[in-house]
mmCIF file of C-alpha atoms and ligand atoms in Angstrom:
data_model
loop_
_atom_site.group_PDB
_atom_site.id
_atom_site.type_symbol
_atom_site.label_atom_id
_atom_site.label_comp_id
_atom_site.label_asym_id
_atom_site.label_seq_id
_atom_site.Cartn_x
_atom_site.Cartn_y
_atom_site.Cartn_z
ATOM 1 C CA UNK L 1 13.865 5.991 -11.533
ATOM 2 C CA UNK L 2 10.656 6.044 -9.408
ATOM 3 C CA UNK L 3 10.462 4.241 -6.385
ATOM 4 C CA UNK L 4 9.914 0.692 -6.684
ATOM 5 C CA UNK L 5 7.980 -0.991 -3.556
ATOM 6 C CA UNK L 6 7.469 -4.606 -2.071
ATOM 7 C CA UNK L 7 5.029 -3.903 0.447
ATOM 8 C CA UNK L 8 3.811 -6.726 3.099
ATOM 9 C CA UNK L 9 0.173 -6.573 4.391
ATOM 10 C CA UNK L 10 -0.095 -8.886 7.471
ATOM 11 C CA UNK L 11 -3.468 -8.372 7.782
ATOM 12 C CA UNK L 12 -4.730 -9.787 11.076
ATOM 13 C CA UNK L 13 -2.470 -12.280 10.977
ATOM 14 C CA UNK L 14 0.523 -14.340 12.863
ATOM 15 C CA UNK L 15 1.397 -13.856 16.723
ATOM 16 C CA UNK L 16 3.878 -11.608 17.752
ATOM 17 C CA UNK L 17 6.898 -14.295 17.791
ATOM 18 C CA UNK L 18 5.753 -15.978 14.493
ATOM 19 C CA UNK L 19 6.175 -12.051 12.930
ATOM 20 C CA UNK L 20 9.325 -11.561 14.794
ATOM 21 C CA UNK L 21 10.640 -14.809 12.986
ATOM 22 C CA UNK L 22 9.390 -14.115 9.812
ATOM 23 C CA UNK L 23 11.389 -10.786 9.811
ATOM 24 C CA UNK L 24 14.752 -12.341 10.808
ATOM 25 C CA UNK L 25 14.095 -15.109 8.004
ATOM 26 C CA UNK L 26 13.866 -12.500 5.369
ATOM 27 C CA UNK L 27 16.597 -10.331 6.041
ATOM 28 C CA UNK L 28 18.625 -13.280 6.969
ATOM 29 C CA UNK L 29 18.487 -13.315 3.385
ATOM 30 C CA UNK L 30 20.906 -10.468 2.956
ATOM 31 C CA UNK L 31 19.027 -8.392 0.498
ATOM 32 C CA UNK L 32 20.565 -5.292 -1.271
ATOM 33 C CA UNK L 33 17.813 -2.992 -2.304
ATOM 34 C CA UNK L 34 19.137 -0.424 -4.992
ATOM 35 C CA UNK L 35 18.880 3.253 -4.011
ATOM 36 C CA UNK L 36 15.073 3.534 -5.981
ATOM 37 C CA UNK L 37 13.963 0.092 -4.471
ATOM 38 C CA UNK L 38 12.061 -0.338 -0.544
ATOM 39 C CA UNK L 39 10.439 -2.704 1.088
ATOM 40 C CA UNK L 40 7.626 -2.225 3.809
ATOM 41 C CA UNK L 41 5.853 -4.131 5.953
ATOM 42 C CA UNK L 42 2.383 -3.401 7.479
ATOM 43 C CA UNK L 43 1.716 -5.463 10.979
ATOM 44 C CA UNK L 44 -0.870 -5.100 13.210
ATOM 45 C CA UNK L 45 0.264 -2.167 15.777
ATOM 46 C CA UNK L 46 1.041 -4.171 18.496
ATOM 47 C CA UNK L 47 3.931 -5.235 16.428
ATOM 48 C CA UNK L 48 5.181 -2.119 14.725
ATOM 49 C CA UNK L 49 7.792 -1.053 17.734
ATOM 50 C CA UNK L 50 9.307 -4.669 17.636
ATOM 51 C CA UNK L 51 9.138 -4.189 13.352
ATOM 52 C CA UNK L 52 11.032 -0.933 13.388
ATOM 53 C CA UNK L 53 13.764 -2.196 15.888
ATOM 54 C CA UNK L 54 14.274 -5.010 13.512
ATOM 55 C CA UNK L 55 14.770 -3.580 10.251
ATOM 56 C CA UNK L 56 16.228 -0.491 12.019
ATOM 57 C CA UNK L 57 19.717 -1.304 9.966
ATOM 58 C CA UNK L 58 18.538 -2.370 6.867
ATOM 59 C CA UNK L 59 18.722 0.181 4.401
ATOM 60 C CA UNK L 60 15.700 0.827 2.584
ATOM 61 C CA UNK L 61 13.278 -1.510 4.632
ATOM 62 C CA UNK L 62 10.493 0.617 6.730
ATOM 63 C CA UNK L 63 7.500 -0.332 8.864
ATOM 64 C CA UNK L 64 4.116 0.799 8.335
ATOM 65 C CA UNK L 65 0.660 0.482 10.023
ATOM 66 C CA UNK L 66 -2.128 -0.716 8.451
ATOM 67 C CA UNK L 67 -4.797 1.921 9.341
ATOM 68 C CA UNK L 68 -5.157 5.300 11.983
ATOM 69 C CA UNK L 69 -8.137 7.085 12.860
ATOM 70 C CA UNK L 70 -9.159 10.188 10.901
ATOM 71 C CA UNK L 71 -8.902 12.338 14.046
ATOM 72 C CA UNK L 72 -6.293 13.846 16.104
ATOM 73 C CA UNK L 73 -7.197 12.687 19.627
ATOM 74 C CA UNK L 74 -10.681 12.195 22.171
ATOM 75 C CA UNK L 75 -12.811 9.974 22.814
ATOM 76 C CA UNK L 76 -13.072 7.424 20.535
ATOM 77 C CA UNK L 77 -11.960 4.191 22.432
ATOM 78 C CA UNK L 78 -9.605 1.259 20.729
ATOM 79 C CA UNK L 79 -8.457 3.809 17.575
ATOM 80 C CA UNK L 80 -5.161 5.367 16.774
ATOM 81 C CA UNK L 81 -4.224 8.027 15.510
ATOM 82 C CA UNK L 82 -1.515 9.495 13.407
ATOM 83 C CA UNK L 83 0.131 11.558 15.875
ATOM 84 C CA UNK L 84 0.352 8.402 17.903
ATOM 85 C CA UNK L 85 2.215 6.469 14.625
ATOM 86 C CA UNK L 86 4.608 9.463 14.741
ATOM 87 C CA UNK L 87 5.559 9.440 18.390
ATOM 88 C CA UNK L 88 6.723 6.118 18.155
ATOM 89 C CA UNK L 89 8.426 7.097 14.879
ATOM 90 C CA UNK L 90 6.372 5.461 12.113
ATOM 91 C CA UNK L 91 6.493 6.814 8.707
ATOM 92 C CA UNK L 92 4.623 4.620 6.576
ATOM 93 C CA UNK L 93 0.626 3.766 6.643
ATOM 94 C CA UNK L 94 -1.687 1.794 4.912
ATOM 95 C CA UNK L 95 -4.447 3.648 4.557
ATOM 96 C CA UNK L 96 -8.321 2.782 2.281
ATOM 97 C CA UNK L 97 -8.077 -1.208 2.317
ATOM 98 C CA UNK L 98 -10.919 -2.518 0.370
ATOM 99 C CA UNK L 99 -11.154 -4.869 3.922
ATOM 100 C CA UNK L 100 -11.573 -1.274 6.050
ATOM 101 C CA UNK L 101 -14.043 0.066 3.317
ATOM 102 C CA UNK L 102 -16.324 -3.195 3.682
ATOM 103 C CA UNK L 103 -15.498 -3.912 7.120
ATOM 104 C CA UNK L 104 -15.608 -0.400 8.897
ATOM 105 C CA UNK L 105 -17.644 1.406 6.371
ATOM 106 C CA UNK L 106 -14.547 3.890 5.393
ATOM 107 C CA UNK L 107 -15.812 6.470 2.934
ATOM 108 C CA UNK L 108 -13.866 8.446 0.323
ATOM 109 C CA UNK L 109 -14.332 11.567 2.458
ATOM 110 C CA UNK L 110 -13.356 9.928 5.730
ATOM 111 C CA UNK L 111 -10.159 8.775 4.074
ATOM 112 C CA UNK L 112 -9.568 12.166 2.939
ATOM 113 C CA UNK L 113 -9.164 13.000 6.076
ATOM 114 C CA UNK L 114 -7.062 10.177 7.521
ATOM 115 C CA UNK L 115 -4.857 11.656 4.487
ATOM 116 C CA UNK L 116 -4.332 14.658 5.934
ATOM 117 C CA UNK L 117 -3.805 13.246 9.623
ATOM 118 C CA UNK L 118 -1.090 11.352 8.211
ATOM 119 C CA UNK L 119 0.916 14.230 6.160
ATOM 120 C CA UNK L 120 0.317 16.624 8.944
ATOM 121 C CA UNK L 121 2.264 14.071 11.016
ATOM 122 C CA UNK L 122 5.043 13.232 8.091
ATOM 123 C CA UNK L 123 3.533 9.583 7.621
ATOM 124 C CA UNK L 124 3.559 8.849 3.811
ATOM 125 C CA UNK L 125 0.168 6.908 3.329
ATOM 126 C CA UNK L 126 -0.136 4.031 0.992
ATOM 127 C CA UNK L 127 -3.178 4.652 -0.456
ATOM 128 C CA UNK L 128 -5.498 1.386 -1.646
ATOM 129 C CA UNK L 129 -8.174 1.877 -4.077
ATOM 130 C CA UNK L 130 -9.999 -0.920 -6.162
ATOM 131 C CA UNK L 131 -12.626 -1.934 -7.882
ATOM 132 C CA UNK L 132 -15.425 -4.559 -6.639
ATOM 133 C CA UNK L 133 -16.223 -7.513 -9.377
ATOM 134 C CA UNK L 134 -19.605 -6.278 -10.005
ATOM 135 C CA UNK L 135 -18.057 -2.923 -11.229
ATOM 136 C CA UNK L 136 -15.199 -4.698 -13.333
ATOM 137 C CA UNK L 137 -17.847 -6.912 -15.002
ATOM 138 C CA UNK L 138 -20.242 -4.014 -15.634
ATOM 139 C CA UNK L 139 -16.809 -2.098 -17.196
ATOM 140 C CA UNK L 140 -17.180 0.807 -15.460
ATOM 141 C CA UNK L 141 -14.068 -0.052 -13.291
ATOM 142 C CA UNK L 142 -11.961 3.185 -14.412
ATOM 143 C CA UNK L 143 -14.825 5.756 -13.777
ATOM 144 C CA UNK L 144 -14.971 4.092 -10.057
ATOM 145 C CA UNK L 145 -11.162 4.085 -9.443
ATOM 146 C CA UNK L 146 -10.999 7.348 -10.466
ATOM 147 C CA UNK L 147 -13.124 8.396 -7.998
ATOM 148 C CA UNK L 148 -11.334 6.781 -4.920
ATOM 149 C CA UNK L 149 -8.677 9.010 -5.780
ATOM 150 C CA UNK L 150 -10.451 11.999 -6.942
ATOM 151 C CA UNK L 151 -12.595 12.235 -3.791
ATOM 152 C CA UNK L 152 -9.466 11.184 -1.029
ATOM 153 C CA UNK L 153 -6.754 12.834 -2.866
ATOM 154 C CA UNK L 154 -7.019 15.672 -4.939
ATOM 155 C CA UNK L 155 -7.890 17.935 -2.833
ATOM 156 C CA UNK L 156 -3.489 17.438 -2.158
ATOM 157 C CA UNK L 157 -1.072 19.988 -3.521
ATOM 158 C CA UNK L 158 1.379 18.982 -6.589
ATOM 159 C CA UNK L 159 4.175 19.360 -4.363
ATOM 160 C CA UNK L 160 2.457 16.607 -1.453
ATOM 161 C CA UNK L 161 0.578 14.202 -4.046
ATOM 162 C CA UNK L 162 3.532 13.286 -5.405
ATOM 163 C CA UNK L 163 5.243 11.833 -2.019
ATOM 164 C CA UNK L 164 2.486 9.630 -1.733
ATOM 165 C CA UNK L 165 2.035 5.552 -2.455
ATOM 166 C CA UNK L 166 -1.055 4.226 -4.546
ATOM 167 C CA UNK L 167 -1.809 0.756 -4.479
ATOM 168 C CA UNK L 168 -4.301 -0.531 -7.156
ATOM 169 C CA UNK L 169 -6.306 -3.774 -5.622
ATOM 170 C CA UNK L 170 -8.876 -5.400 -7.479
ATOM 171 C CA UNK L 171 -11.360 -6.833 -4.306
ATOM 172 C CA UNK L 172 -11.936 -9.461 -7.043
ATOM 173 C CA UNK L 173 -8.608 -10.351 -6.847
ATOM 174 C CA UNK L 174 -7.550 -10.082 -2.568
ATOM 175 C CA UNK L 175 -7.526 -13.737 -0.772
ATOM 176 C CA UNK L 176 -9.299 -15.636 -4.230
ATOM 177 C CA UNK L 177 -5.952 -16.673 -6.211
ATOM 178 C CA UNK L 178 -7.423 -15.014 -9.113
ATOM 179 C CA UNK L 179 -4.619 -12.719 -10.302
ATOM 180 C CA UNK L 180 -5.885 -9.734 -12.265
ATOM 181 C CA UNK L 181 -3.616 -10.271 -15.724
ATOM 182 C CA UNK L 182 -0.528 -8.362 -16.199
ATOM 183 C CA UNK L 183 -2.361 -6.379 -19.172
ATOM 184 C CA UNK L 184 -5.407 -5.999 -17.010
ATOM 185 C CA UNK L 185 -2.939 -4.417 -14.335
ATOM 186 C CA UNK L 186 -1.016 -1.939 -16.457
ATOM 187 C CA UNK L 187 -3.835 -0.753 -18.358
ATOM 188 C CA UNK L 188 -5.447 0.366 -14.865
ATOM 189 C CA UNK L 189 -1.894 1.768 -13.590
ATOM 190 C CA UNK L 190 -1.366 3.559 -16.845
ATOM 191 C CA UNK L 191 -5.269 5.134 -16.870
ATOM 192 C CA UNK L 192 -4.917 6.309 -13.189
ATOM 193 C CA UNK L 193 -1.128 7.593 -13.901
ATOM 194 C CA UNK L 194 -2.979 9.496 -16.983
ATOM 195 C CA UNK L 195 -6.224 10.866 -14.278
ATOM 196 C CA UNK L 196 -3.177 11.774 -12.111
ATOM 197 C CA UNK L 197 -1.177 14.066 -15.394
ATOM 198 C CA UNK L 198 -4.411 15.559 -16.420
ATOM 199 C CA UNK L 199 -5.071 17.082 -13.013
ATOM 200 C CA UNK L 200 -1.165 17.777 -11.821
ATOM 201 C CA UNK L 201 0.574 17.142 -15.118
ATOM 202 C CA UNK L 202 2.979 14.172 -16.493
ATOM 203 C CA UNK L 203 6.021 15.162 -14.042
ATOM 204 C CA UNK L 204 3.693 14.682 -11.026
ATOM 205 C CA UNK L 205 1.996 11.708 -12.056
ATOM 206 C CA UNK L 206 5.407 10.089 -13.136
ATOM 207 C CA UNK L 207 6.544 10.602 -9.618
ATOM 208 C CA UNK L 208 3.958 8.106 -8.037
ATOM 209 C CA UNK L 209 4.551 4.463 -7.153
ATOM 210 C CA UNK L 210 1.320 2.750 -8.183
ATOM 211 C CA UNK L 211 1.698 -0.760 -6.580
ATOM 212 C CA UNK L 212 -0.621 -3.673 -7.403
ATOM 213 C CA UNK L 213 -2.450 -6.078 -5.161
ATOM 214 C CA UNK L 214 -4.313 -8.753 -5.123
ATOM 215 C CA UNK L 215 -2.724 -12.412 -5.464
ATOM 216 C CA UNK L 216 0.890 -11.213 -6.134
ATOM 217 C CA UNK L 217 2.993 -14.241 -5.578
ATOM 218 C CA UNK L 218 6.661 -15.595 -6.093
ATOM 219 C CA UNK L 219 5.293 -16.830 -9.322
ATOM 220 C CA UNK L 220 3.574 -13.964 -10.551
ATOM 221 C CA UNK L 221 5.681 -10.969 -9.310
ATOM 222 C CA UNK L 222 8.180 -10.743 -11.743
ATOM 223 C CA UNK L 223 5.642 -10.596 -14.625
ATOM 224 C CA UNK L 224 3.422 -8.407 -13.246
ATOM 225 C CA UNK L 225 6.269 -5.860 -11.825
ATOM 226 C CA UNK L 226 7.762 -6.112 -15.355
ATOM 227 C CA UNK L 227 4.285 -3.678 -16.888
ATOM 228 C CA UNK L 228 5.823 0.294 -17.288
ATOM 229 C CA UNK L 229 3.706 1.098 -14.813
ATOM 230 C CA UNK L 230 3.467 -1.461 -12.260
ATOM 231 C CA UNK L 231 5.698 -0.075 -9.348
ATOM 232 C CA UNK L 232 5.872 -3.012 -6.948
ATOM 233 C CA UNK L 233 2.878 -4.712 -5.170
ATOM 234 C CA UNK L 234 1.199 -4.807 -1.932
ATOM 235 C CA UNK L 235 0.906 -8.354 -0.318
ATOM 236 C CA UNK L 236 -0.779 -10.283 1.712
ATOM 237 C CA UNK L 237 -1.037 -13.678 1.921
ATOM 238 C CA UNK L 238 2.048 -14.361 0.017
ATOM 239 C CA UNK L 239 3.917 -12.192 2.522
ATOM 240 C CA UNK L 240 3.264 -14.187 5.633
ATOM 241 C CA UNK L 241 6.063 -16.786 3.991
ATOM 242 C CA UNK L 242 9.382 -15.804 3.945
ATOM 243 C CA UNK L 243 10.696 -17.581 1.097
ATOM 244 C CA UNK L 244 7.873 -16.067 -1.074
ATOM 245 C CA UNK L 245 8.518 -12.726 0.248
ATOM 246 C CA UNK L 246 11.859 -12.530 -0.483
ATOM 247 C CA UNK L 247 11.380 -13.644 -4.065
ATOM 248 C CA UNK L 248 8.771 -10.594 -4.196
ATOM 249 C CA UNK L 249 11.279 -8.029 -3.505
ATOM 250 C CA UNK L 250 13.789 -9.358 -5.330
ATOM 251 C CA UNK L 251 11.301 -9.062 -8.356
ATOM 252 C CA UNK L 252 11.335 -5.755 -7.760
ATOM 253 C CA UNK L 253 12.846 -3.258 -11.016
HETATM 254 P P1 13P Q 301 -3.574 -11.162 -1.162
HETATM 255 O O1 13P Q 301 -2.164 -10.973 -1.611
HETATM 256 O O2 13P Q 301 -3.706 -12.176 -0.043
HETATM 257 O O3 13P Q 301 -4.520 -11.400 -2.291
HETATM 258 O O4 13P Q 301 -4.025 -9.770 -0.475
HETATM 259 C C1 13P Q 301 -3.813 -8.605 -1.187
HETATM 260 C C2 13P Q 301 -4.042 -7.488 -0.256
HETATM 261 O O5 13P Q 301 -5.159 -7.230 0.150
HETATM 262 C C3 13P Q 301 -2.879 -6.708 0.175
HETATM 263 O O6 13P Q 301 -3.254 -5.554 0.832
#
């Protein structure tokens, strides 16, 4: 079965001992992921070395950062890079957040590149792509998503594509409570799975977790995880509480 993910985004958020708790709540909770199911959880790098000590014995739990720089090393003060993630051991990374795209004015081609500074370093990226509201009113939301991954990712081999993570975020739907609906989720995961097939064919494409964000929640997880092609989901604020978290993952196929 592909891999099925519950994947916290902390965001800018909690200080070091309030994420320190929040780990030991949740896997005070005891969970047993099945072989095909992880969880990860980006925090802000000051926090990843305490993070990967902590979940160090859980099997299936993994620590990932939410962003690196595209290049390898110089002069380019308060950035990190991938090779920097590695040396400390990190094997997971966020990378395109609709927040880093508005924010620091990441491009497609830029994020092509962090791609590549991640692989070359074995750090899987979780790669975010979404659609503004403007775009999903206007309909032309598949054409645009499309792109995100045409212009960052296929440039990829078969063979490296499919050890990748794809996260599907509506911007309409980070931080507003406004859910996209299940049917408005797996009809994006399916046409992106189907952009995937045509360029690396089915097997490929079937290999790829595409997680959803945007307002996943205790509430709404198990619904929304339930679609064919909805492989998880990437959270924010419903991951900064424990007991919501851990109702996430154990949504999880
Ligand atoms: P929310 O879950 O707070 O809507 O954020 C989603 C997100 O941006 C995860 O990366």
């Amino acid at each position: 079965m592909r891999k099925q993910i519950a994947a916290a985004n902390w965001k800018m958020n909690l200080s070091y001992q309030e994420g320190e708790k929040l780990l030991d709540d949740i896997l005070e909770a005891g969970i047993q992921l099945a072989p095909h199911q992880y969880t990860l959880f980006a925090v802000p790098f000051p926090y990843l070395i305490m993070s990967k000590s902590e979940v160090a014995n859980e099997a299936n739990f993994y620590v990932a950062a939410q962003n690196c720089h595209h290049k390898k090393s110089g002069a380019y003060t308060g950035e990190v890079s991938a090779e920097m993630l590695q040396s400390i051991g990190i094997t997971y990374c966020v990378l395109g957040h609709s927040e880093r795209r508005e924010y620091n004015g990441e491009t497609n081609a830029m994020l092509a590149e962090k791609v590549n500074s991640c692989l070359a370093n074995g750090i899987t990226p979780v790669f975010c792509c979404g659609e503004p509201l403007d775009i999903r009113e206007a309909g032309t939301q598949n054409t645009f998503v499309a792109e995100q991954l045409r212009e960052s990712l296929f440039h990829l081999s078969a063979e490296v594509i499919q050890t990748l993570i794809i996260a599907y975020e509506p911007i309409w739907a980070i931080g507003t409570g406004k859910t996209a609906s299940t049917a408005q989720a797996q009809e994006m995961h399916h046409y992106l799975r189907a952009v995937i097939a045509e360029k690396y064919g089915t097997a490929v494409a079937d290999e790829i977790p595409i997680l959803y964000g945007g307002s996943v929640k205790a509430a709404n997880a198990p619904e929304l995880f339930a679609s064919p092609d909805v492989d998880g989901g990437l959270v924010g604020g419903a991951s900064l509480s424990a007991p919501e978290f851990i109702a996430i993952i154990r949504a999880l196929k």
